[in-house]
Amino acid sequence: MSEESPIVTVIDDDESVRESIQGLLETAALRVEAFTSPREYLQARRKDDPSCIILDVRMPGSSGLDFQREMAAAGLQAPIIFITGYADVHMSVQAMKAGAVEFLTKPYRDQDLLEAVLAAIEKDRQRRTDKRALDDIQRRFEALTSRERQVMALTVSGLQTKQIAGAAGISEVTVRVHRREIMRKMNARSLADLVKMGEALRSRGVLLAPETSFDE
């Protein structure tokens, strides 16, 4: 099976549940890794492939919700599908608000679990695609000179050429020259495209404020 094929992680302290879910998912040609606890999962060496986690809510020690919070704090972003033997609306709401893909109460239909797994894997694929695209935008932004980063910041803030020239202390002609270079280096097809890139960089916390020293 391809190394790029998705991995479904099952974390449940009940061996019969682990085996049942693994058997079901393998009939759908999915790779499955099973663990008895969140600790065992964290200690394992994980492949960087599209993935999701099927997680029991109630386990010895920390709960599935506790582990969901630990994952978020550690920056682990695999989508989670919760399963539980106890219907608990408050717990379900908590899990979904924290980003869970699904919260299934036993006995659940096999088809419901399969559909949740496929949705979770697609969500993770999209997240990974978006991250690669944003990584590429950030690499291009970091390749700009300090002056170009300043002009880009002012441009995506909505300022006109004359305003940018005044703010940066350069001529309007120089602004246009820098902007052409920025568009080329950022691979932006239009000003609107450049603005979207700026918004994406801000969402990541990349500093786009005008700088005070420049490499011409």
Short mmCIF file of C-alpha atoms in Angstrom, two decimals:
data_model
loop_
_atom_site.label_atom_id
_atom_site.label_comp_id
_atom_site.label_asym_id
_atom_site.label_seq_id
_atom_site.Cartn_x
_atom_site.Cartn_y
_atom_site.Cartn_z
CA MET A 1 0.00 0.00 0.00
CA SER A 2 1.30 3.48 -0.86
CA GLU A 3 3.09 5.45 1.87
CA GLU A 4 0.77 8.31 0.92
CA SER A 5 -2.34 6.31 1.76
CA PRO A 6 -4.11 7.53 4.89
CA ILE A 7 -3.64 6.07 8.34
CA VAL A 8 -6.51 5.67 10.80
CA THR A 9 -5.45 5.52 14.43
CA VAL A 10 -7.71 3.71 16.88
CA ILE A 11 -7.20 4.48 20.58
CA ASP A 12 -9.32 2.36 22.91
CA ASP A 13 -8.48 0.34 26.02
CA ASP A 14 -10.95 -2.40 24.97
CA GLU A 15 -9.19 -4.96 22.76
CA SER A 16 -12.42 -6.26 21.24
CA VAL A 17 -13.38 -2.71 20.17
CA ARG A 18 -9.96 -2.11 18.64
CA GLU A 19 -10.10 -5.35 16.70
CA SER A 20 -13.66 -4.74 15.52
CA ILE A 21 -12.92 -1.25 14.22
CA GLN A 22 -9.64 -2.37 12.64
CA GLY A 23 -11.39 -5.18 10.79
CA LEU A 24 -14.08 -2.81 9.51
CA LEU A 25 -11.63 -0.20 8.28
CA GLU A 26 -9.35 -2.71 6.61
CA THR A 27 -12.31 -3.88 4.49
CA ALA A 28 -12.28 -0.30 3.12
CA ALA A 29 -8.56 -0.65 2.27
CA LEU A 30 -7.49 1.75 5.03
CA ARG A 31 -4.29 1.41 7.00
CA VAL A 32 -4.99 1.10 10.71
CA GLU A 33 -2.81 1.54 13.79
CA ALA A 34 -4.30 0.58 17.15
CA PHE A 35 -3.23 1.74 20.62
CA THR A 36 -4.49 1.00 24.12
CA SER A 37 -4.02 4.56 25.41
CA PRO A 38 -3.16 8.11 24.36
CA ARG A 39 0.25 7.72 26.06
CA GLU A 40 1.06 4.67 23.94
CA TYR A 41 0.06 6.64 20.82
CA LEU A 42 2.26 9.62 21.75
CA GLN A 43 5.25 7.36 22.37
CA ALA A 44 4.91 5.66 18.98
CA ARG A 45 6.76 6.80 15.88
CA ARG A 46 4.16 8.28 13.53
CA LYS A 47 4.29 8.63 9.75
CA ASP A 48 3.54 12.01 8.21
CA ASP A 49 0.59 10.84 6.11
CA PRO A 50 -3.05 11.97 5.98
CA SER A 51 -4.67 10.61 9.10
CA CYS A 52 -7.45 10.72 11.65
CA ILE A 53 -7.99 9.34 15.13
CA ILE A 54 -10.87 7.25 16.46
CA LEU A 55 -10.82 7.91 20.17
CA ASP A 56 -12.77 6.41 23.06
CA VAL A 57 -14.13 9.13 25.33
CA ARG A 58 -13.83 7.19 28.59
CA MET A 59 -10.51 5.47 29.28
CA PRO A 60 -8.48 4.77 32.41
CA GLY A 61 -6.56 7.89 33.44
CA SER A 62 -7.17 10.97 31.31
CA SER A 63 -10.33 11.10 29.22
CA GLY A 64 -10.54 11.41 25.46
CA LEU A 65 -11.50 15.06 25.88
CA ASP A 66 -8.39 15.64 28.00
CA PHE A 67 -6.30 14.09 25.23
CA GLN A 68 -8.02 16.26 22.63
CA ARG A 69 -6.90 19.33 24.60
CA GLU A 70 -3.37 17.94 24.97
CA MET A 71 -3.16 17.40 21.21
CA ALA A 72 -4.28 20.95 20.51
CA ALA A 73 -1.69 22.33 22.96
CA ALA A 74 1.03 20.24 21.31
CA GLY A 75 0.04 21.34 17.81
CA LEU A 76 -1.07 17.85 16.74
CA GLN A 77 -3.84 18.36 14.22
CA ALA A 78 -5.14 14.93 13.24
CA PRO A 79 -8.97 15.11 13.12
CA ILE A 80 -10.70 13.17 15.90
CA ILE A 81 -13.79 10.96 15.81
CA PHE A 82 -15.06 10.21 19.32
CA ILE A 83 -16.89 7.02 20.24
CA THR A 84 -18.61 6.41 23.55
CA GLY A 85 -20.94 3.98 25.22
CA TYR A 86 -22.69 6.78 27.08
CA ALA A 87 -24.86 9.44 25.51
CA ASP A 88 -23.72 12.76 26.94
CA VAL A 89 -24.94 15.90 25.15
CA HIS A 90 -22.65 18.24 27.11
CA MET A 91 -19.59 16.11 26.35
CA SER A 92 -20.58 15.89 22.69
CA VAL A 93 -20.92 19.66 22.44
CA GLN A 94 -17.53 20.14 24.10
CA ALA A 95 -15.86 17.75 21.68
CA MET A 96 -17.42 19.27 18.57
CA LYS A 97 -16.61 22.82 19.67
CA ALA A 98 -12.99 21.74 20.10
CA GLY A 99 -12.90 20.52 16.50
CA ALA A 100 -13.98 16.88 16.59
CA VAL A 101 -15.31 15.58 13.27
CA GLU A 102 -17.94 13.30 14.80
CA PHE A 103 -19.20 12.01 18.15
CA LEU A 104 -20.71 8.54 17.83
CA THR A 105 -22.61 6.75 20.57
CA LYS A 106 -22.52 2.94 20.70
CA PRO A 107 -24.06 1.05 19.13
CA TYR A 108 -23.31 3.01 15.96
CA ARG A 109 -23.76 1.84 12.38
CA ASP A 110 -20.61 0.70 10.60
CA GLN A 111 -21.54 2.98 7.71
CA ASP A 112 -21.71 6.00 10.02
CA LEU A 113 -18.20 5.31 11.28
CA LEU A 114 -16.84 4.76 7.77
CA GLU A 115 -18.39 8.00 6.54
CA ALA A 116 -16.96 9.88 9.52
CA VAL A 117 -13.50 8.43 8.86
CA LEU A 118 -13.58 9.37 5.19
CA ALA A 119 -14.74 12.90 6.06
CA ALA A 120 -11.96 13.22 8.64
CA ILE A 121 -9.31 12.01 6.21
CA GLU A 122 -10.51 14.48 3.57
CA LYS A 123 -10.39 17.26 6.17
CA ASP A 124 -6.79 16.35 7.00
CA ARG A 125 -5.81 16.18 3.31
CA GLN A 126 -7.23 19.69 2.80
CA ARG A 127 -5.43 21.00 5.88
CA ARG A 128 -2.15 19.60 4.62
CA THR A 129 -2.71 21.07 1.14
CA ASP A 130 -3.50 24.48 2.63
CA LYS A 131 -0.42 24.32 4.84
CA ARG A 132 1.87 23.51 1.90
CA ALA A 133 0.42 26.44 -0.05
CA LEU A 134 0.90 28.80 2.89
CA ASP A 135 4.44 27.53 3.49
CA ASP A 136 5.20 28.38 -0.15
CA ILE A 137 3.73 31.89 0.21
CA GLN A 138 5.79 32.47 3.35
CA ARG A 139 9.00 31.31 1.66
CA ARG A 140 8.40 33.75 -1.20
CA PHE A 141 7.57 36.56 1.23
CA GLU A 142 10.76 35.94 3.22
CA ALA A 143 12.78 36.15 -0.03
CA LEU A 144 11.65 39.77 -0.53
CA THR A 145 13.97 42.59 0.45
CA SER A 146 13.06 44.62 3.53
CA ARG A 147 11.88 47.49 1.31
CA GLU A 148 9.72 45.12 -0.75
CA ARG A 149 8.17 43.69 2.43
CA GLN A 150 7.36 47.24 3.54
CA VAL A 151 5.77 48.12 0.20
CA MET A 152 3.81 44.87 0.19
CA ALA A 153 2.55 45.54 3.73
CA LEU A 154 1.38 49.01 2.74
CA THR A 155 -0.13 47.72 -0.50
CA VAL A 156 -2.18 44.93 1.07
CA SER A 157 -3.32 47.41 3.72
CA GLY A 158 -5.22 49.20 0.95
CA LEU A 159 -3.02 52.26 0.43
CA GLN A 160 -2.72 53.89 -2.99
CA THR A 161 0.61 54.44 -4.75
CA LYS A 162 0.90 58.07 -3.61
CA GLN A 163 0.13 57.12 0.00
CA ILE A 164 2.68 54.31 -0.07
CA ALA A 165 5.31 56.66 -1.47
CA GLY A 166 4.63 59.14 1.33
CA ALA A 167 4.66 56.50 4.05
CA ALA A 168 7.87 54.89 2.78
CA GLY A 169 9.64 58.11 1.85
CA ILE A 170 10.22 57.08 -1.77
CA SER A 171 8.94 58.24 -5.15
CA GLU A 172 5.79 56.89 -6.77
CA VAL A 173 7.92 55.53 -9.62
CA THR A 174 10.00 53.57 -7.11
CA VAL A 175 6.84 52.23 -5.50
CA ARG A 176 5.67 50.93 -8.88
CA VAL A 177 9.05 49.31 -9.54
CA HIS A 178 9.00 47.58 -6.16
CA ARG A 179 5.41 46.49 -6.63
CA ARG A 180 6.22 44.88 -9.99
CA GLU A 181 9.06 42.97 -8.34
CA ILE A 182 6.81 41.94 -5.46
CA MET A 183 4.13 40.65 -7.84
CA ARG A 184 6.77 38.65 -9.74
CA LYS A 185 8.50 37.21 -6.67
CA MET A 186 5.23 36.37 -4.93
CA ASN A 187 3.82 34.87 -8.15
CA ALA A 188 0.71 37.01 -7.70
CA ARG A 189 -1.55 37.18 -10.74
CA SER A 190 -3.32 40.34 -9.60
CA LEU A 191 -3.46 42.86 -6.78
CA ALA A 192 -6.41 40.95 -5.32
CA ASP A 193 -4.27 37.81 -5.35
CA LEU A 194 -1.50 39.67 -3.48
CA VAL A 195 -4.00 40.92 -0.88
CA LYS A 196 -5.18 37.33 -0.26
CA MET A 197 -1.57 36.29 0.26
CA GLY A 198 -1.11 39.09 2.78
CA GLU A 199 -4.23 37.97 4.66
CA ALA A 200 -2.95 34.39 4.69
CA LEU A 201 0.41 35.51 6.09
CA ARG A 202 -1.30 37.54 8.79
CA SER A 203 -3.38 34.53 9.78
CA ARG A 204 -0.11 32.71 10.48
CA GLY A 205 1.23 35.62 12.52
CA VAL A 206 3.93 36.63 10.03
CA LEU A 207 4.82 40.27 10.68
CA LEU A 208 3.73 42.48 7.81
CA ALA A 209 4.20 45.82 9.55
CA PRO A 210 6.40 48.37 7.73
CA GLU A 211 10.04 48.07 8.65
CA THR A 212 12.48 50.83 9.56
CA SER A 213 15.65 49.56 7.89
CA PHE A 214 15.81 48.43 4.29
CA ASP A 215 17.93 46.53 1.79
CA GLU A 216 17.42 48.41 -1.44
#
